[in-house]
């Protein structure tokens, strides 16, 4: 699907921070607009104190870049911007330049459904400095959110240990596509359905849902409400049993379940949306079993997340379907992934890539300089380490050491010759032309599952996970250290 | 603006939870679809442990309802849904019914920019049960998010005590309109500008921004980068000074500031985006003052929220413009407002409103039954109490007691005759026809300011606020208690 066409009318090109336009203008004024640059989009820390991150959102980026063009209305809006003295903020000639500008960057990116780690380029943009700069914020917006939610969904699905997780976060999501994009990312991360019918229609995600408390309240009694619902959906009866009293509720459900059985239909299950889920699920299970409904499922909802699901499983709650909303679609305990987009290299007048560094008082925030890429090494389908290295830089296939960029003392010796290697960055655009066949959402979901399976379970532990080794190839490490020290000296940094 | 037209193509009518459709179908099958119902949208607890909530999002609701119509594509999608045995989920006759359905509800709502409290109806929908039910989730999605962000923005602006707060959250926002709607709500809540150019174009919000670290890194030195920026924007120079070293950075800014002054231009200020803001802002202030730039402003950013701004103010940091992003647009410490949408009354065959109650083991979650509304009493422009009462219910203008629905022991005696009173719910739609002139965004912003000013400052305290009195008029309180006890008895609730 085309996000810009199906969801938004016209141009999304102005979905950017104003400073990108002021910089674009100033680059243009300074004659630097067409200098060739490389920017990387990466994050510095896994969300949720976790041990992995699941990439998502690339399809939106592809759609955005494919439609990257300033519209007439966009240019009129920018042309009408005035300084305090009444003069135009942006020269007409600059707006003409924007008007003629065609997207011409190379973009390489990790595919959706790939497990990624801090400091690894998720998207690498190479092209005219002005275009690279204009892409900054839209790319961050689209990748940050979907990657965050896909990761959250993967964690929740891991906690459910293969049982169905239904996403129903629309009502509490952050805006319209805060819901739609979340439904998409949640499906990638392993959820089996969404409640959001528009997400079902747009993305082909299975939709699910039964009835609300208001359904029960609209009838003289709960029993009559269940009977009416069973009349409309005899094959799809999951009764919400906690409108008035859960135990009385399951007894009413059983009555209707027996009526259904007489007609050759089987009650699917019941849903609990409040109260102590550990206690009530077991009470309800006992009643259902005694009444001859051992296959009726118990669906639970009510502010669930991976930690509560794990806890309920530890308490042997009798729940086999998990409805997850707010905590999933808003990534409640960490509602933003802090991915950034940083200049890594600029081509000099001799046509050489000059690596670029940004200092910071927090060493975590110093970027990886240079035109670089990332490889993953596998041993028999198990990922063993990721290496970030300069494009075109030779490295030994024998024994080499990779060095963690955020902690030099963490190093790992690897023997590339013994492993299969995978280039994580795939070509998406070449000089502005799309070179990538977008996989279907189901293909992405399958890929995500396979990727997650390729990592040791200790990396996927919800709390205090085992750190997966990611490091800089030695030459890149040395280059980085050298640049840091040189830049500190030149800029009098303390 | 028309959100559905300008932002989204075609119909948003399927932006709902699937269970609304299954209930709609079952209501239709049960012959209950056209029964007249009243639903209320309300929340149970202020976000952020605060003492007030600022309503926002109504314009989106008006747009949604004005365009409420199942499109051909919507109906084709629903028509293609199949049961496991291959039969259609929804009868063709039902889809024809949906196709012909025209929005015909009454909607009353608090205006955007109104301060609201727990349990008060923010939106009241009266009309055919099926339509009321179909509006549930879209209304919640649109109101929950914008109200959350407007409230967060109001808190942040209160902490800045009248100084400018710039919103620049696009890169970390939850999706495309997670950003756009947040920029709108942040402006309502008091922010003076957004970084999001598309929000500027769509909503007319002023945009602001200067340059990023990448601008500095694209030049051989920071000084040259500042000079180039000053060349392009001599009237708009706010230099980002922390790319390499903050103190060295401000010295470079001063050099360029002096060059500008020779040309009759004045440096506007500098921006700090990292490091200890309390320490560096004062060091930078001293250097700027000594160099003859007492009017140059210091803009600060870096994960700010109301608590950090308050703390920086307490530490007498020399900051006068606050750039706020992630923590504002995602409402980081509480990324969802838990507003709900509950059936309050159903008209019986005698044409009388029958109040409806939903029990819960958490008494906080028991709704306010009946077709009710809410009044605010003012004494000389100061809000003194809000009273929720049944529509058409007489109450004394002398001395009456209002009772907090979540704590019966909290009661307040008020004398309506001594106060001005305001009906908080305004008519928005009558029988599906719009009766409300949408205010401009600037009018809403002004209203929000005025509303906030009408509450005592102790209600607006960021931590442990003084509770503003909101209560049920006595008749409604008694009705509610009676219904709770009756329903508990009938349903065997423990």
PDB file of N, CA and C in Angstrom, chain B residues 72 83 103 114 132 147 150 186 199 205 211 240 279 338 406 417 445 469 476 478-479 492:
ATOM      1  N   UNK B  72     -18.024   2.593   0.131  1.00  0.00           N
ATOM      2  CA  UNK B  72     -18.168   1.369  -0.648  1.00  0.00           C
ATOM      3  C   UNK B  72     -17.032   0.390  -0.308  1.00  0.00           C
ATOM      4  N   UNK B  83     -16.857 -16.525   7.931  1.00  0.00           N
ATOM      5  CA  UNK B  83     -16.736 -17.471   9.040  1.00  0.00           C
ATOM      6  C   UNK B  83     -15.916 -18.670   8.584  1.00  0.00           C
ATOM      7  N   UNK B 103     -25.493   9.662  10.069  1.00  0.00           N
ATOM      8  CA  UNK B 103     -25.224  10.083  11.435  1.00  0.00           C
ATOM      9  C   UNK B 103     -26.381  10.944  11.931  1.00  0.00           C
ATOM     10  N   UNK B 114     -11.106  23.795  27.671  1.00  0.00           N
ATOM     11  CA  UNK B 114     -11.816  23.815  28.951  1.00  0.00           C
ATOM     12  C   UNK B 114     -11.069  22.934  29.954  1.00  0.00           C
ATOM     13  N   UNK B 132     -24.340   5.227  18.595  1.00  0.00           N
ATOM     14  CA  UNK B 132     -23.573   5.565  19.797  1.00  0.00           C
ATOM     15  C   UNK B 132     -22.421   4.574  19.969  1.00  0.00           C
ATOM     16  N   UNK B 147      -6.162  15.478  24.583  1.00  0.00           N
ATOM     17  CA  UNK B 147      -6.377  15.979  25.943  1.00  0.00           C
ATOM     18  C   UNK B 147      -5.144  15.720  26.811  1.00  0.00           C
ATOM     19  N   UNK B 150      -2.415  18.257  25.594  1.00  0.00           N
ATOM     20  CA  UNK B 150      -2.731  19.636  25.987  1.00  0.00           C
ATOM     21  C   UNK B 150      -2.477  19.822  27.478  1.00  0.00           C
ATOM     22  N   UNK B 186      -0.262  20.784  21.915  1.00  0.00           N
ATOM     23  CA  UNK B 186       0.775  21.500  22.675  1.00  0.00           C
ATOM     24  C   UNK B 186       0.587  23.004  22.539  1.00  0.00           C
ATOM     25  N   UNK B 199       2.773  20.762  10.638  1.00  0.00           N
ATOM     26  CA  UNK B 199       1.806  21.283  11.623  1.00  0.00           C
ATOM     27  C   UNK B 199       1.637  22.782  11.432  1.00  0.00           C
ATOM     28  N   UNK B 205       0.209  27.052  13.091  1.00  0.00           N
ATOM     29  CA  UNK B 205       1.047  27.257  14.288  1.00  0.00           C
ATOM     30  C   UNK B 205       2.378  27.862  13.848  1.00  0.00           C
ATOM     31  N   UNK B 211      19.535  25.353  13.770  1.00  0.00           N
ATOM     32  CA  UNK B 211      20.385  24.364  13.097  1.00  0.00           C
ATOM     33  C   UNK B 211      20.752  23.254  14.067  1.00  0.00           C
ATOM     34  N   UNK B 240      23.825  26.892  18.115  1.00  0.00           N
ATOM     35  CA  UNK B 240      23.927  25.678  18.939  1.00  0.00           C
ATOM     36  C   UNK B 240      25.395  25.523  19.320  1.00  0.00           C
ATOM     37  N   UNK B 279      24.517  24.425  35.379  1.00  0.00           N
ATOM     38  CA  UNK B 279      25.896  24.920  35.406  1.00  0.00           C
ATOM     39  C   UNK B 279      26.226  25.709  34.141  1.00  0.00           C
ATOM     40  N   UNK B 338      -6.650   7.574  30.360  1.00  0.00           N
ATOM     41  CA  UNK B 338      -7.548   6.424  30.370  1.00  0.00           C
ATOM     42  C   UNK B 338      -9.007   6.774  30.226  1.00  0.00           C
ATOM     43  N   UNK B 406     -16.201   9.369  43.906  1.00  0.00           N
ATOM     44  CA  UNK B 406     -15.219   8.332  44.253  1.00  0.00           C
ATOM     45  C   UNK B 406     -14.939   8.273  45.747  1.00  0.00           C
ATOM     46  N   UNK B 417     -27.133  30.156  44.240  1.00  0.00           N
ATOM     47  CA  UNK B 417     -27.659  31.504  44.013  1.00  0.00           C
ATOM     48  C   UNK B 417     -26.563  32.569  44.089  1.00  0.00           C
ATOM     49  N   UNK B 445      -6.623  28.474  22.181  1.00  0.00           N
ATOM     50  CA  UNK B 445      -5.442  28.720  23.029  1.00  0.00           C
ATOM     51  C   UNK B 445      -5.746  29.819  24.067  1.00  0.00           C
ATOM     52  N   UNK B 469     -13.173  20.770  44.023  1.00  0.00           N
ATOM     53  CA  UNK B 469     -14.390  20.011  44.338  1.00  0.00           C
ATOM     54  C   UNK B 469     -15.293  19.746  43.126  1.00  0.00           C
ATOM     55  N   UNK B 476     -28.795  12.700  42.194  1.00  0.00           N
ATOM     56  CA  UNK B 476     -28.016  11.794  41.348  1.00  0.00           C
ATOM     57  C   UNK B 476     -27.178  10.841  42.219  1.00  0.00           C
ATOM     58  N   UNK B 478     -27.948   9.759  45.192  1.00  0.00           N
ATOM     59  CA  UNK B 478     -28.828   8.728  45.763  1.00  0.00           C
ATOM     60  C   UNK B 478     -29.239   7.708  44.714  1.00  0.00           C
ATOM     61  N   UNK B 479     -29.534   8.198  43.522  1.00  0.00           N
ATOM     62  CA  UNK B 479     -29.886   7.287  42.426  1.00  0.00           C
ATOM     63  C   UNK B 479     -28.743   6.297  42.189  1.00  0.00           C
ATOM     64  N   UNK B 492     -25.780 -11.000  42.308  1.00  0.00           N
ATOM     65  CA  UNK B 492     -25.029 -11.812  43.262  1.00  0.00           C
ATOM     66  C   UNK B 492     -23.583 -11.378  43.405  1.00  0.00           C
TER      67      UNK B 492
END
